[in-house]
Amino acid sequence: MADKKILEFTGYSKRLDIFATDELPDFSRALVQKMIKDGKILVNGKKVKPSWPLQEGEKVEIELPSAQDHKSKLSDLIIADGKDYFVINKPAGMLVHPQSPIWEENPEAVFASEETLVSIILANPPKGFDASVARAGLVHRLDRETSGVMLIAKNQDFQEAMVELFATRQVNKTYHSIACGLIPDDNGTIDVPIGRVAGGKIKASDVGREAITDYHVLERKNGFTYVELFPRTGRTNQLRVHLSWLGYPVLGDWLYKGATADRLMLHARRLEFKHPLNGRSMHFEAPVPADFENAWKRVTAEK
């Protein structure tokens, strides 16, 4: 059962969301506003708007979030489980962690936002997981709409070593994507810097940071290309930006003008590296999900 906090408001009138944020210093105002909208924070037992002007003597009831509020099971996502790590197949549409940075200082804050991979991990961690490991063991991330293989550390030593491997480009990553248009070359390299421009959008830019992607075409049909991507660098939105720059945006990528689809057709297929603590070769794959395969069948169906 969730813990409850009941407070009596005193003093001059104040907005409910401001008052509640003051009382919950580990939560951002945005998270508090969501709790109010979800009915987790009531005034005199009633659901009100975040802008509700509190008056002297009104009672504010706060239902504190808990792990039980997040229902998904980590075991449904795990595809490999080792002494120092576990590997999951992240579904498309799932955030890796809350957008507010507050959760890093107070992991309990993850339960006040929508369900994320981090909240699922913390709600039911796997055997051998060190609860004190930073960032819930994350060593890399995927965009919300990208599905596929992710590695999570169970302890600090492995986490720090893997972060270093990613930073020094010693992890080989393979993605599958459906691109709009027929990419003419079977193989190629996109060596185009990426940076943020006015408005915050990430795109190809001469003043951006180095970004390199190799690619290999698996199939072309009906105006679409099934392509394998090998990012050598790890810039934000790199694969999406590079395919768009090449003139063949990812199917379902509304931001970079890809054709409409149920979701972004980008899947992290494979990770390869040497275990940083024992030197063993590691290789993990996440099978291409059904919605991805169905999208390819749909766009390539003969009309």
PDB file of C-alpha atoms in Angstrom:
ATOM      1  CA  MET A   1       0.000   0.000   0.000  1.00  0.00           C
ATOM      2  CA  ALA A   2       1.304   3.445  -0.911  1.00  0.00           C
ATOM      3  CA  ASP A   3       2.361   5.799   1.891  1.00  0.00           C
ATOM      4  CA  LYS A   4       0.294   8.943   2.351  1.00  0.00           C
ATOM      5  CA  LYS A   5       1.276  12.367   3.570  1.00  0.00           C
ATOM      6  CA  ILE A   6      -1.474  14.671   4.899  1.00  0.00           C
ATOM      7  CA  LEU A   7      -0.682  18.349   5.356  1.00  0.00           C
ATOM      8  CA  GLU A   8      -2.722  21.361   6.449  1.00  0.00           C
ATOM      9  CA  PHE A   9      -2.047  24.501   4.451  1.00  0.00           C
ATOM     10  CA  THR A  10      -1.373  27.707   6.375  1.00  0.00           C
ATOM     11  CA  GLY A  11      -0.411  31.186   5.270  1.00  0.00           C
ATOM     12  CA  TYR A  12      -1.201  33.222   2.203  1.00  0.00           C
ATOM     13  CA  SER A  13      -2.813  31.552  -0.810  1.00  0.00           C
ATOM     14  CA  LYS A  14      -0.451  29.492  -2.956  1.00  0.00           C
ATOM     15  CA  ARG A  15      -0.828  27.281  -6.049  1.00  0.00           C
ATOM     16  CA  LEU A  16      -1.167  23.607  -5.204  1.00  0.00           C
ATOM     17  CA  ASP A  17       1.663  22.511  -7.524  1.00  0.00           C
ATOM     18  CA  ILE A  18       4.070  25.050  -6.002  1.00  0.00           C
ATOM     19  CA  PHE A  19       3.158  24.033  -2.442  1.00  0.00           C
ATOM     20  CA  ALA A  20       3.459  20.309  -3.218  1.00  0.00           C
ATOM     21  CA  THR A  21       6.822  20.813  -4.951  1.00  0.00           C
ATOM     22  CA  ASP A  22       8.089  22.585  -1.821  1.00  0.00           C
ATOM     23  CA  GLU A  23       6.925  19.608   0.254  1.00  0.00           C
ATOM     24  CA  LEU A  24       8.492  17.082  -2.173  1.00  0.00           C
ATOM     25  CA  PRO A  25      11.957  18.558  -2.816  1.00  0.00           C
ATOM     26  CA  ASP A  26      13.170  15.399  -4.562  1.00  0.00           C
ATOM     27  CA  PHE A  27      10.505  15.704  -7.281  1.00  0.00           C
ATOM     28  CA  SER A  28      10.423  18.195 -10.130  1.00  0.00           C
ATOM     29  CA  ARG A  29       7.444  20.493 -10.554  1.00  0.00           C
ATOM     30  CA  ALA A  30       6.536  18.654 -13.763  1.00  0.00           C
ATOM     31  CA  LEU A  31       6.350  15.340 -11.885  1.00  0.00           C
ATOM     32  CA  VAL A  32       4.270  16.940  -9.132  1.00  0.00           C
ATOM     33  CA  GLN A  33       1.859  18.356 -11.710  1.00  0.00           C
ATOM     34  CA  LYS A  34       1.444  14.885 -13.202  1.00  0.00           C
ATOM     35  CA  MET A  35       0.720  13.451  -9.752  1.00  0.00           C
ATOM     36  CA  ILE A  36      -1.983  16.084  -9.263  1.00  0.00           C
ATOM     37  CA  LYS A  37      -3.538  15.351 -12.666  1.00  0.00           C
ATOM     38  CA  ASP A  38      -3.459  11.622 -11.866  1.00  0.00           C
ATOM     39  CA  GLY A  39      -5.309  12.182  -8.592  1.00  0.00           C
ATOM     40  CA  LYS A  40      -2.304  11.305  -6.431  1.00  0.00           C
ATOM     41  CA  ILE A  41      -2.477  14.718  -4.721  1.00  0.00           C
ATOM     42  CA  LEU A  42      -5.921  15.796  -3.435  1.00  0.00           C
ATOM     43  CA  VAL A  43      -7.274  18.883  -1.688  1.00  0.00           C
ATOM     44  CA  ASN A  44      -9.921  18.180   0.961  1.00  0.00           C
ATOM     45  CA  GLY A  45     -10.288  14.707  -0.569  1.00  0.00           C
ATOM     46  CA  LYS A  46     -11.062  16.042  -4.047  1.00  0.00           C
ATOM     47  CA  LYS A  47      -9.147  16.033  -7.335  1.00  0.00           C
ATOM     48  CA  VAL A  48      -8.296  19.572  -8.471  1.00  0.00           C
ATOM     49  CA  LYS A  49      -6.086  21.281 -11.036  1.00  0.00           C
ATOM     50  CA  PRO A  50      -2.361  21.965 -10.402  1.00  0.00           C
ATOM     51  CA  SER A  51      -3.190  25.698 -10.366  1.00  0.00           C
ATOM     52  CA  TRP A  52      -5.701  25.300  -7.504  1.00  0.00           C
ATOM     53  CA  PRO A  53      -5.241  28.263  -5.099  1.00  0.00           C
ATOM     54  CA  LEU A  54      -4.816  26.788  -1.631  1.00  0.00           C
ATOM     55  CA  GLN A  55      -6.508  28.583   1.241  1.00  0.00           C
ATOM     56  CA  GLU A  56      -5.840  28.605   4.980  1.00  0.00           C
ATOM     57  CA  GLY A  57      -6.915  25.347   6.613  1.00  0.00           C
ATOM     58  CA  GLU A  58      -7.276  23.224   3.466  1.00  0.00           C
ATOM     59  CA  LYS A  59      -5.925  19.682   3.756  1.00  0.00           C
ATOM     60  CA  VAL A  60      -3.538  18.377   1.080  1.00  0.00           C
ATOM     61  CA  GLU A  61      -3.311  14.595   0.789  1.00  0.00           C
ATOM     62  CA  ILE A  62      -0.257  13.263  -1.084  1.00  0.00           C
ATOM     63  CA  GLU A  63      -0.128   9.617  -2.133  1.00  0.00           C
ATOM     64  CA  LEU A  64       3.574   8.880  -2.371  1.00  0.00           C
ATOM     65  CA  PRO A  65       4.557   6.694  -5.340  1.00  0.00           C
ATOM     66  CA  SER A  66       5.902   3.203  -4.855  1.00  0.00           C
ATOM     67  CA  ALA A  67       7.370   0.371  -6.886  1.00  0.00           C
ATOM     68  CA  GLN A  68       4.027  -1.450  -6.773  1.00  0.00           C
ATOM     69  CA  ASP A  69       2.535   1.201  -9.058  1.00  0.00           C
ATOM     70  CA  HIS A  70       4.718  -0.023 -11.917  1.00  0.00           C
ATOM     71  CA  LYS A  71       3.356  -3.317 -13.181  1.00  0.00           C
ATOM     72  CA  SER A  72       5.678  -4.531 -15.954  1.00  0.00           C
ATOM     73  CA  LYS A  73       7.998  -7.423 -15.121  1.00  0.00           C
ATOM     74  CA  LEU A  74      11.713  -7.150 -15.827  1.00  0.00           C
ATOM     75  CA  SER A  75      11.827 -10.899 -16.446  1.00  0.00           C
ATOM     76  CA  ASP A  76       9.665 -10.383 -19.544  1.00  0.00           C
ATOM     77  CA  LEU A  77      12.411  -8.192 -21.055  1.00  0.00           C
ATOM     78  CA  ILE A  78      15.588 -10.065 -20.072  1.00  0.00           C
ATOM     79  CA  ILE A  79      17.266 -12.101 -22.816  1.00  0.00           C
ATOM     80  CA  ALA A  80      20.561 -12.838 -20.997  1.00  0.00           C
ATOM     81  CA  ASP A  81      21.568 -12.758 -17.337  1.00  0.00           C
ATOM     82  CA  GLY A  82      25.149 -12.898 -16.085  1.00  0.00           C
ATOM     83  CA  LYS A  83      27.136 -12.286 -12.915  1.00  0.00           C
ATOM     84  CA  ASP A  84      28.027  -8.677 -13.774  1.00  0.00           C
ATOM     85  CA  TYR A  85      25.267  -7.719 -16.196  1.00  0.00           C
ATOM     86  CA  PHE A  86      21.900  -8.493 -17.708  1.00  0.00           C
ATOM     87  CA  VAL A  87      20.655  -7.839 -21.223  1.00  0.00           C
ATOM     88  CA  ILE A  88      17.145  -6.811 -22.224  1.00  0.00           C
ATOM     89  CA  ASN A  89      15.158  -6.418 -25.420  1.00  0.00           C
ATOM     90  CA  LYS A  90      13.638  -2.966 -24.971  1.00  0.00           C
ATOM     91  CA  PRO A  91      10.251  -2.522 -26.616  1.00  0.00           C
ATOM     92  CA  ALA A  92       9.557   0.506 -28.794  1.00  0.00           C
ATOM     93  CA  GLY A  93       7.691   3.247 -26.936  1.00  0.00           C
ATOM     94  CA  MET A  94       9.426   2.715 -23.585  1.00  0.00           C
ATOM     95  CA  LEU A  95      11.582   5.493 -22.137  1.00  0.00           C
ATOM     96  CA  VAL A  96      14.881   4.275 -20.697  1.00  0.00           C
ATOM     97  CA  HIS A  97      14.722   6.722 -17.776  1.00  0.00           C
ATOM     98  CA  PRO A  98      12.586   9.670 -16.628  1.00  0.00           C
ATOM     99  CA  GLN A  99      13.167  12.916 -18.486  1.00  0.00           C
ATOM    100  CA  SER A 100      13.712  14.782 -15.229  1.00  0.00           C
ATOM    101  CA  PRO A 101      17.320  14.434 -13.938  1.00  0.00           C
ATOM    102  CA  ILE A 102      16.068  14.328 -10.346  1.00  0.00           C
ATOM    103  CA  TRP A 103      15.828  10.532 -10.409  1.00  0.00           C
ATOM    104  CA  GLU A 104      19.629  10.232 -10.458  1.00  0.00           C
ATOM    105  CA  GLU A 105      19.865  11.797  -6.985  1.00  0.00           C
ATOM    106  CA  ASN A 106      16.695  10.172  -5.706  1.00  0.00           C
ATOM    107  CA  PRO A 107      15.855   6.889  -7.485  1.00  0.00           C
ATOM    108  CA  GLU A 108      12.449   6.768  -5.772  1.00  0.00           C
ATOM    109  CA  ALA A 109      11.427   9.662  -8.040  1.00  0.00           C
ATOM    110  CA  VAL A 110      11.264   7.264 -10.992  1.00  0.00           C
ATOM    111  CA  PHE A 111       7.951   5.978  -9.670  1.00  0.00           C
ATOM    112  CA  ALA A 112       6.321   9.416  -9.888  1.00  0.00           C
ATOM    113  CA  SER A 113       6.558   9.506 -13.679  1.00  0.00           C
ATOM    114  CA  GLU A 114       5.465   7.162 -16.430  1.00  0.00           C
ATOM    115  CA  GLU A 115       6.816   3.626 -16.357  1.00  0.00           C
ATOM    116  CA  THR A 116      10.376   3.482 -17.678  1.00  0.00           C
ATOM    117  CA  LEU A 117      13.047   0.817 -17.974  1.00  0.00           C
ATOM    118  CA  VAL A 118      14.692   2.247 -14.849  1.00  0.00           C
ATOM    119  CA  SER A 119      11.480   2.040 -12.798  1.00  0.00           C
ATOM    120  CA  ILE A 120      11.004  -1.577 -13.913  1.00  0.00           C
ATOM    121  CA  ILE A 121      14.575  -2.423 -12.885  1.00  0.00           C
ATOM    122  CA  LEU A 122      14.263  -0.762  -9.483  1.00  0.00           C
ATOM    123  CA  ALA A 123      10.831  -2.292  -8.831  1.00  0.00           C
ATOM    124  CA  ASN A 124      12.058  -5.865  -9.314  1.00  0.00           C
ATOM    125  CA  PRO A 125      15.851  -6.017  -9.760  1.00  0.00           C
ATOM    126  CA  PRO A 126      17.483  -9.234 -10.968  1.00  0.00           C
ATOM    127  CA  LYS A 127      19.512 -11.556  -8.759  1.00  0.00           C
ATOM    128  CA  GLY A 128      22.911 -10.110  -7.886  1.00  0.00           C
ATOM    129  CA  PHE A 129      21.943  -6.507  -8.697  1.00  0.00           C
ATOM    130  CA  ASP A 130      23.663  -3.944  -6.448  1.00  0.00           C
ATOM    131  CA  ALA A 131      20.980  -1.415  -5.510  1.00  0.00           C
ATOM    132  CA  SER A 132      23.652   1.237  -4.910  1.00  0.00           C
ATOM    133  CA  VAL A 133      24.994   1.164  -8.478  1.00  0.00           C
ATOM    134  CA  ALA A 134      24.656   4.559 -10.154  1.00  0.00           C
ATOM    135  CA  ARG A 135      21.900   5.242 -12.704  1.00  0.00           C
ATOM    136  CA  ALA A 136      20.290   1.860 -12.046  1.00  0.00           C
ATOM    137  CA  GLY A 137      23.185   0.197 -13.874  1.00  0.00           C
ATOM    138  CA  LEU A 138      22.733   2.004 -17.210  1.00  0.00           C
ATOM    139  CA  VAL A 139      25.787   2.084 -19.460  1.00  0.00           C
ATOM    140  CA  HIS A 140      24.078   3.283 -22.660  1.00  0.00           C
ATOM    141  CA  ARG A 141      20.579   4.134 -23.835  1.00  0.00           C
ATOM    142  CA  LEU A 142      18.133   3.883 -26.728  1.00  0.00           C
ATOM    143  CA  ASP A 143      15.574   6.453 -27.878  1.00  0.00           C
ATOM    144  CA  ARG A 144      12.008   5.919 -26.717  1.00  0.00           C
ATOM    145  CA  GLU A 145      10.841   4.712 -30.149  1.00  0.00           C
ATOM    146  CA  THR A 146      13.887   2.499 -30.825  1.00  0.00           C
ATOM    147  CA  SER A 147      13.566  -1.152 -29.839  1.00  0.00           C
ATOM    148  CA  GLY A 148      16.301  -3.652 -29.210  1.00  0.00           C
ATOM    149  CA  VAL A 149      19.238  -4.901 -27.232  1.00  0.00           C
ATOM    150  CA  MET A 150      20.443  -3.046 -24.141  1.00  0.00           C
ATOM    151  CA  LEU A 151      23.134  -4.010 -21.634  1.00  0.00           C
ATOM    152  CA  ILE A 152      22.735  -3.071 -17.946  1.00  0.00           C
ATOM    153  CA  ALA A 153      25.413  -3.415 -15.273  1.00  0.00           C
ATOM    154  CA  LYS A 154      24.776  -5.182 -11.971  1.00  0.00           C
ATOM    155  CA  ASN A 155      27.706  -3.589 -10.152  1.00  0.00           C
ATOM    156  CA  GLN A 156      29.819  -0.451 -10.218  1.00  0.00           C
ATOM    157  CA  ASP A 157      33.054  -2.067 -11.457  1.00  0.00           C
ATOM    158  CA  PHE A 158      31.398  -3.496 -14.551  1.00  0.00           C
ATOM    159  CA  GLN A 159      29.415  -0.311 -15.136  1.00  0.00           C
ATOM    160  CA  GLU A 160      32.470   1.940 -15.059  1.00  0.00           C
ATOM    161  CA  ALA A 161      34.431  -0.416 -17.311  1.00  0.00           C
ATOM    162  CA  MET A 162      31.597  -0.679 -19.857  1.00  0.00           C
ATOM    163  CA  VAL A 163      31.086   3.089 -19.947  1.00  0.00           C
ATOM    164  CA  GLU A 164      34.764   3.343 -20.842  1.00  0.00           C
ATOM    165  CA  LEU A 165      34.383   0.742 -23.610  1.00  0.00           C
ATOM    166  CA  PHE A 166      31.489   2.675 -25.129  1.00  0.00           C
ATOM    167  CA  ALA A 167      33.396   5.958 -24.829  1.00  0.00           C
ATOM    168  CA  THR A 168      36.477   4.524 -26.540  1.00  0.00           C
ATOM    169  CA  ARG A 169      34.440   2.842 -29.301  1.00  0.00           C
ATOM    170  CA  GLN A 170      35.252  -0.713 -28.285  1.00  0.00           C
ATOM    171  CA  VAL A 171      31.636  -1.880 -28.516  1.00  0.00           C
ATOM    172  CA  ASN A 172      30.368  -2.951 -31.941  1.00  0.00           C
ATOM    173  CA  LYS A 173      26.703  -2.057 -32.455  1.00  0.00           C
ATOM    174  CA  THR A 174      24.424  -3.250 -35.240  1.00  0.00           C
ATOM    175  CA  TYR A 175      20.999  -1.791 -36.006  1.00  0.00           C
ATOM    176  CA  HIS A 176      18.305  -2.751 -38.485  1.00  0.00           C
ATOM    177  CA  SER A 177      16.163  -0.102 -40.118  1.00  0.00           C
ATOM    178  CA  ILE A 178      13.587   0.388 -42.854  1.00  0.00           C
ATOM    179  CA  ALA A 179      14.564   3.400 -44.934  1.00  0.00           C
ATOM    180  CA  CYS A 180      12.238   5.334 -47.227  1.00  0.00           C
ATOM    181  CA  GLY A 181      13.544   5.126 -50.788  1.00  0.00           C
ATOM    182  CA  LEU A 182      15.978   2.828 -52.571  1.00  0.00           C
ATOM    183  CA  ILE A 183      19.532   3.272 -51.297  1.00  0.00           C
ATOM    184  CA  PRO A 184      21.621   2.683 -54.449  1.00  0.00           C
ATOM    185  CA  ASP A 185      24.909   1.399 -53.004  1.00  0.00           C
ATOM    186  CA  ASP A 186      25.070  -2.002 -51.306  1.00  0.00           C
ATOM    187  CA  ASN A 187      27.615  -0.702 -48.792  1.00  0.00           C
ATOM    188  CA  GLY A 188      28.755   2.732 -47.729  1.00  0.00           C
ATOM    189  CA  THR A 189      29.968   5.053 -45.003  1.00  0.00           C
ATOM    190  CA  ILE A 190      28.288   8.272 -43.889  1.00  0.00           C
ATOM    191  CA  ASP A 191      30.905  10.584 -42.384  1.00  0.00           C
ATOM    192  CA  VAL A 192      28.950  13.731 -41.533  1.00  0.00           C
ATOM    193  CA  PRO A 193      29.209  15.818 -38.321  1.00  0.00           C
ATOM    194  CA  ILE A 194      26.089  16.198 -36.176  1.00  0.00           C
ATOM    195  CA  GLY A 195      25.133  19.094 -33.921  1.00  0.00           C
ATOM    196  CA  ARG A 196      22.258  21.101 -32.464  1.00  0.00           C
ATOM    197  CA  VAL A 197      21.008  24.041 -34.489  1.00  0.00           C
ATOM    198  CA  ALA A 198      18.636  26.923 -33.703  1.00  0.00           C
ATOM    199  CA  GLY A 199      15.500  25.571 -32.068  1.00  0.00           C
ATOM    200  CA  GLY A 200      17.369  22.651 -30.514  1.00  0.00           C
ATOM    201  CA  LYS A 201      16.952  20.230 -33.427  1.00  0.00           C
ATOM    202  CA  ILE A 202      19.811  17.783 -33.976  1.00  0.00           C
ATOM    203  CA  LYS A 203      20.961  17.622 -37.590  1.00  0.00           C
ATOM    204  CA  ALA A 204      23.951  17.380 -39.901  1.00  0.00           C
ATOM    205  CA  SER A 205      26.107  20.448 -39.309  1.00  0.00           C
ATOM    206  CA  ASP A 206      29.587  21.555 -40.318  1.00  0.00           C
ATOM    207  CA  VAL A 207      30.132  22.796 -36.771  1.00  0.00           C
ATOM    208  CA  GLY A 208      28.844  19.588 -35.195  1.00  0.00           C
ATOM    209  CA  ARG A 209      30.766  16.705 -33.630  1.00  0.00           C
ATOM    210  CA  GLU A 210      32.269  13.852 -35.621  1.00  0.00           C
ATOM    211  CA  ALA A 211      29.726  11.161 -36.503  1.00  0.00           C
ATOM    212  CA  ILE A 212      30.394   8.085 -38.649  1.00  0.00           C
ATOM    213  CA  THR A 213      28.006   5.328 -39.709  1.00  0.00           C
ATOM    214  CA  ASP A 214      28.693   2.347 -41.969  1.00  0.00           C
ATOM    215  CA  TYR A 215      25.776   0.635 -43.676  1.00  0.00           C
ATOM    216  CA  HIS A 216      24.948  -2.505 -45.628  1.00  0.00           C
ATOM    217  CA  VAL A 217      21.772  -2.966 -47.674  1.00  0.00           C
ATOM    218  CA  LEU A 218      19.950  -6.230 -46.944  1.00  0.00           C
ATOM    219  CA  GLU A 219      17.009  -5.821 -49.334  1.00  0.00           C
ATOM    220  CA  ARG A 220      15.320  -3.295 -51.626  1.00  0.00           C
ATOM    221  CA  LYS A 221      11.696  -3.481 -52.634  1.00  0.00           C
ATOM    222  CA  ASN A 222       8.757  -1.305 -53.618  1.00  0.00           C
ATOM    223  CA  GLY A 223      10.494   1.972 -52.840  1.00  0.00           C
ATOM    224  CA  PHE A 224      11.926   0.960 -49.436  1.00  0.00           C
ATOM    225  CA  THR A 225      15.279  -0.384 -48.239  1.00  0.00           C
ATOM    226  CA  TYR A 226      15.934  -2.841 -45.426  1.00  0.00           C
ATOM    227  CA  VAL A 227      19.350  -1.703 -44.213  1.00  0.00           C
ATOM    228  CA  GLU A 228      21.873  -2.753 -41.573  1.00  0.00           C
ATOM    229  CA  LEU A 229      23.650   0.101 -39.774  1.00  0.00           C
ATOM    230  CA  PHE A 230      26.953   0.089 -37.892  1.00  0.00           C
ATOM    231  CA  PRO A 231      27.511   3.326 -35.938  1.00  0.00           C
ATOM    232  CA  ARG A 232      31.172   3.934 -35.164  1.00  0.00           C
ATOM    233  CA  THR A 233      30.292   6.922 -32.978  1.00  0.00           C
ATOM    234  CA  GLY A 234      27.361   7.364 -30.609  1.00  0.00           C
ATOM    235  CA  ARG A 235      25.835  10.775 -31.201  1.00  0.00           C
ATOM    236  CA  THR A 236      22.231  11.505 -30.266  1.00  0.00           C
ATOM    237  CA  ASN A 237      19.871  10.610 -33.145  1.00  0.00           C
ATOM    238  CA  GLN A 238      22.924   9.693 -35.247  1.00  0.00           C
ATOM    239  CA  LEU A 239      21.349   6.972 -37.385  1.00  0.00           C
ATOM    240  CA  ARG A 240      18.185   8.971 -37.986  1.00  0.00           C
ATOM    241  CA  VAL A 241      20.113  12.095 -38.921  1.00  0.00           C
ATOM    242  CA  HIS A 242      22.541  10.237 -41.181  1.00  0.00           C
ATOM    243  CA  LEU A 243      19.873   8.368 -43.127  1.00  0.00           C
ATOM    244  CA  SER A 244      17.886  11.590 -43.511  1.00  0.00           C
ATOM    245  CA  TRP A 245      21.016  13.427 -44.709  1.00  0.00           C
ATOM    246  CA  LEU A 246      21.628  10.632 -47.228  1.00  0.00           C
ATOM    247  CA  GLY A 247      18.102  11.209 -48.529  1.00  0.00           C
ATOM    248  CA  TYR A 248      16.521   8.019 -47.135  1.00  0.00           C
ATOM    249  CA  PRO A 249      14.890   8.815 -43.761  1.00  0.00           C
ATOM    250  CA  VAL A 250      13.783   6.075 -41.388  1.00  0.00           C
ATOM    251  CA  LEU A 251      10.216   4.900 -41.896  1.00  0.00           C
ATOM    252  CA  GLY A 252       8.054   6.372 -39.139  1.00  0.00           C
ATOM    253  CA  ASP A 253      10.525   9.163 -38.318  1.00  0.00           C
ATOM    254  CA  TRP A 254       8.254  12.230 -38.211  1.00  0.00           C
ATOM    255  CA  LEU A 255      11.100  14.463 -37.028  1.00  0.00           C
ATOM    256  CA  TYR A 256      13.301  13.779 -40.057  1.00  0.00           C
ATOM    257  CA  LYS A 257      10.494  13.480 -42.611  1.00  0.00           C
ATOM    258  CA  GLY A 258      10.161   9.718 -42.915  1.00  0.00           C
ATOM    259  CA  ALA A 259       6.931   8.219 -44.269  1.00  0.00           C
ATOM    260  CA  THR A 260       4.193   7.556 -41.710  1.00  0.00           C
ATOM    261  CA  ALA A 261       4.271   4.307 -39.736  1.00  0.00           C
ATOM    262  CA  ASP A 262       3.037   3.030 -36.384  1.00  0.00           C
ATOM    263  CA  ARG A 263       6.454   3.751 -34.864  1.00  0.00           C
ATOM    264  CA  LEU A 264      10.077   4.515 -35.720  1.00  0.00           C
ATOM    265  CA  MET A 265      11.435   1.530 -37.665  1.00  0.00           C
ATOM    266  CA  LEU A 266      14.824   1.341 -35.971  1.00  0.00           C
ATOM    267  CA  HIS A 267      15.932  -1.721 -33.998  1.00  0.00           C
ATOM    268  CA  ALA A 268      19.145  -2.332 -32.054  1.00  0.00           C
ATOM    269  CA  ARG A 269      19.948  -5.832 -33.305  1.00  0.00           C
ATOM    270  CA  ARG A 270      23.326  -6.755 -31.841  1.00  0.00           C
ATOM    271  CA  LEU A 271      26.074  -5.806 -29.346  1.00  0.00           C
ATOM    272  CA  GLU A 272      29.615  -7.232 -29.464  1.00  0.00           C
ATOM    273  CA  PHE A 273      32.516  -6.483 -27.113  1.00  0.00           C
ATOM    274  CA  LYS A 274      35.100  -8.067 -24.848  1.00  0.00           C
ATOM    275  CA  HIS A 275      34.058  -8.417 -21.215  1.00  0.00           C
ATOM    276  CA  PRO A 276      36.067  -5.622 -19.553  1.00  0.00           C
ATOM    277  CA  LEU A 277      36.748  -7.634 -16.388  1.00  0.00           C
ATOM    278  CA  ASN A 278      37.689 -11.050 -17.816  1.00  0.00           C
ATOM    279  CA  GLY A 279      38.398 -10.459 -21.523  1.00  0.00           C
ATOM    280  CA  ARG A 280      35.833 -12.931 -22.856  1.00  0.00           C
ATOM    281  CA  SER A 281      34.148 -12.177 -26.185  1.00  0.00           C
ATOM    282  CA  MET A 282      30.515 -11.219 -25.645  1.00  0.00           C
ATOM    283  CA  HIS A 283      27.771 -11.245 -28.274  1.00  0.00           C
ATOM    284  CA  PHE A 284      24.108 -10.433 -27.660  1.00  0.00           C
ATOM    285  CA  GLU A 285      21.228 -10.194 -30.118  1.00  0.00           C
ATOM    286  CA  ALA A 286      17.641  -9.019 -29.790  1.00  0.00           C
ATOM    287  CA  PRO A 287      15.267 -10.571 -32.325  1.00  0.00           C
ATOM    288  CA  VAL A 288      13.508  -8.165 -34.665  1.00  0.00           C
ATOM    289  CA  PRO A 289      10.026  -7.549 -33.187  1.00  0.00           C
ATOM    290  CA  ALA A 290       6.826  -8.539 -34.951  1.00  0.00           C
ATOM    291  CA  ASP A 291       5.689  -4.957 -35.554  1.00  0.00           C
ATOM    292  CA  PHE A 292       8.955  -4.256 -37.402  1.00  0.00           C
ATOM    293  CA  GLU A 293       8.615  -7.337 -39.596  1.00  0.00           C
ATOM    294  CA  ASN A 294       4.953  -6.542 -40.262  1.00  0.00           C
ATOM    295  CA  ALA A 295       5.841  -2.986 -41.292  1.00  0.00           C
ATOM    296  CA  TRP A 296       8.338  -4.325 -43.851  1.00  0.00           C
ATOM    297  CA  LYS A 297       5.743  -6.719 -45.241  1.00  0.00           C
ATOM    298  CA  ARG A 298       3.182  -3.929 -45.451  1.00  0.00           C
ATOM    299  CA  VAL A 299       5.308  -1.374 -47.305  1.00  0.00           C
ATOM    300  CA  THR A 300       6.759  -3.956 -49.695  1.00  0.00           C
ATOM    301  CA  ALA A 301       3.487  -5.716 -50.500  1.00  0.00           C
ATOM    302  CA  GLU A 302       2.747  -5.692 -54.207  1.00  0.00           C
ATOM    303  CA  LYS A 303      -0.100  -3.345 -55.081  1.00  0.00           C
TER     304      LYS A 303
END
